[in-house]
Short mmCIF file of C-alpha atoms in Angstrom, two decimals:
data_model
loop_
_atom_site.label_atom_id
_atom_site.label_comp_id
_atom_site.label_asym_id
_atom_site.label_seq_id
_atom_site.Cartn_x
_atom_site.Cartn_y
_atom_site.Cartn_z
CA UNK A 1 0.59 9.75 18.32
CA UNK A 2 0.07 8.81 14.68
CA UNK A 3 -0.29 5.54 13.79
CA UNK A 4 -0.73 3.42 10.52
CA UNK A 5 -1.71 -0.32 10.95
CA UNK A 6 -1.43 -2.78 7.50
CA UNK A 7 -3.58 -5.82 7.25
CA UNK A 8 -4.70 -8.06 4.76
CA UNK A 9 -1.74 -9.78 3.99
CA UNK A 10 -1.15 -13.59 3.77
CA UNK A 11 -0.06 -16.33 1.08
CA UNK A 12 -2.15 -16.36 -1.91
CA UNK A 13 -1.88 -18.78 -5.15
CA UNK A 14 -0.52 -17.27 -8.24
CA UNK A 15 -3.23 -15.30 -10.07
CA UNK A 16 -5.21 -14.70 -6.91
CA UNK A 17 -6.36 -11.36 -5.48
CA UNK A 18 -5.63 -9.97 -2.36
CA UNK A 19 -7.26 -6.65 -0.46
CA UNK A 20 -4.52 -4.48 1.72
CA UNK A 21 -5.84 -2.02 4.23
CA UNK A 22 -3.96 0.73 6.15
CA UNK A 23 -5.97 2.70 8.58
CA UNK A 24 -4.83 5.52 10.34
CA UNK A 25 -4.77 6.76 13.73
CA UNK A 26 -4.06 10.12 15.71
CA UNK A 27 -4.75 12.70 12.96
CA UNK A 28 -6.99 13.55 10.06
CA UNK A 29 -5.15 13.01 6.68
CA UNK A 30 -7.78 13.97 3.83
CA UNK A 31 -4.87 16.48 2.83
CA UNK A 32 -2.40 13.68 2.68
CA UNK A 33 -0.72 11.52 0.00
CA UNK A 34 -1.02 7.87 0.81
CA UNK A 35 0.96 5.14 -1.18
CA UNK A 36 2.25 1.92 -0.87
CA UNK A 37 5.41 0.52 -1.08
CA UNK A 38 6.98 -2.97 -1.28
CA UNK A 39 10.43 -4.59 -0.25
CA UNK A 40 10.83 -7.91 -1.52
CA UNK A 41 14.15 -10.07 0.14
CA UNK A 42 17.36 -8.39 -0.86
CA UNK A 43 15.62 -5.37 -2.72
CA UNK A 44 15.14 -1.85 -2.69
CA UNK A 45 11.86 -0.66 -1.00
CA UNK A 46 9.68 0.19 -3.73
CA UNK A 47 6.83 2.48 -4.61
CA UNK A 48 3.56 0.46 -5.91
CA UNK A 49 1.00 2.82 -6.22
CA UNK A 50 0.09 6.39 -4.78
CA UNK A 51 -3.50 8.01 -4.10
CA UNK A 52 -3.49 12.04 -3.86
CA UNK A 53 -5.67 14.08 -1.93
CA UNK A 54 -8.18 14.22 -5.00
CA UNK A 55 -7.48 10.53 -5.40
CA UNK A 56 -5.25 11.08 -8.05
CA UNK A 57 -3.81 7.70 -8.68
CA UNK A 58 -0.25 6.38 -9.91
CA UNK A 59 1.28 2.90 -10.24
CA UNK A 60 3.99 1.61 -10.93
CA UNK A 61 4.47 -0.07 -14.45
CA UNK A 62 4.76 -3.74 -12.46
CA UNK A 63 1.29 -3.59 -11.25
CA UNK A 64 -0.73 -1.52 -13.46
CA UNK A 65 -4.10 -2.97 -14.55
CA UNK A 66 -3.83 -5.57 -11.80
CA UNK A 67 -3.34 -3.31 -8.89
CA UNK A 68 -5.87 -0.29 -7.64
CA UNK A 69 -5.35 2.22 -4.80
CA UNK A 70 -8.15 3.64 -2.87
CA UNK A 71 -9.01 5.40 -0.03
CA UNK A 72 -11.73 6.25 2.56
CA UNK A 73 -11.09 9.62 4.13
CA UNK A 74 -14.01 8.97 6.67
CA UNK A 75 -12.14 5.66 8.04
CA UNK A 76 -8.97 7.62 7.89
CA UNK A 77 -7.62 4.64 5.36
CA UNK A 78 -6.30 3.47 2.48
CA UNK A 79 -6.61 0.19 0.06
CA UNK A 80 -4.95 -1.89 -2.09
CA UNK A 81 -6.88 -4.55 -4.26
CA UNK A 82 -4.39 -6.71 -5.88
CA UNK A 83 -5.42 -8.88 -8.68
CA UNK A 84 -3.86 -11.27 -10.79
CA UNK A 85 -1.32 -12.26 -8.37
CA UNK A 86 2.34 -13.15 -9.50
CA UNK A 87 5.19 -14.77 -7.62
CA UNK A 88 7.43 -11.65 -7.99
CA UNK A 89 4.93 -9.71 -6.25
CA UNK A 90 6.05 -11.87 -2.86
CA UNK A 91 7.20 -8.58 -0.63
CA UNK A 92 6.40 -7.28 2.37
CA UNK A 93 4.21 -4.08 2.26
CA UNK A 94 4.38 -1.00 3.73
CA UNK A 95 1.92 1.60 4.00
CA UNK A 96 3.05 5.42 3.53
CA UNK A 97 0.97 8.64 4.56
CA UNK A 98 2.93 11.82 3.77
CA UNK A 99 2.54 15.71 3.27
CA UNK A 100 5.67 18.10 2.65
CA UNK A 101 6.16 18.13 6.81
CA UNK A 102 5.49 14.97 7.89
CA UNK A 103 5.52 10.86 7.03
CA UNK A 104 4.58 8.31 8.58
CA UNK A 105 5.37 4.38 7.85
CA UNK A 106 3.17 1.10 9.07
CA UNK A 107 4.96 -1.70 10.21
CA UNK A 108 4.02 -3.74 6.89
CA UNK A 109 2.41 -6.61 6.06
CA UNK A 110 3.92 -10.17 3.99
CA UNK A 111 2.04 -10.70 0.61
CA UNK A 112 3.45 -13.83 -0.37
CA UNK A 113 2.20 -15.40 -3.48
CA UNK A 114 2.98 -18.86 -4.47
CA UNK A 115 1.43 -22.26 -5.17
#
């Protein structure tokens, strides 16, 4: 059974960092696409930033230059350092690994940012 566990989350002063991890469990997913998502309090779920197979990396416009994806195919896990914390980047986050058959969700993680 595949699992994906988030942690890393917590409250953080604005213009802190914070370091996300998802790792995970019951499959090998070097061939997937991991990404992570958001939902803030009476949002949409959105998509942050997405790592590729060949660690090709996207962001969203919100978070580039503050925000970097990674990932550790060996540990079966992905990352997500966030700098230069802002109050509208209070959510919880989610952690997504996908192919064209198959995705899988963590049960997310609060990121809240405030002083």
């Amino acid at each position: 059974q595949v699992q994906l566990v988030e942690s890393g989350g917590g409250l953080v002063q604005p213009g802190g960092s914070l370091r996300l991890s998802c790792a995970a469990s019951g499959g090998t997913f070097s061939s997937y696409a991991m990404r992570w998502y958001r939902q803030a309090p009476g949002k949409q779920r959105e998509l942050v930033a997405a790592i590729g197979s060949v660690s090709v990396t996207n962001y969203a416009d919100s978070v580039k230059g503050r925000f970097t994806i990674s990932r550790d195919n060996a540990k079966n896990t992905v990352y997500l350092q966030m700098n230069s914390l802002k109050p509208d980047d209070t959510a919880v986050y989610f952690c997504n690994v996908a192919n064209l058959a198959r995705s899988y969700w963590g049960q997310g993680t609060q990121v809240t940012v405030s002083s």
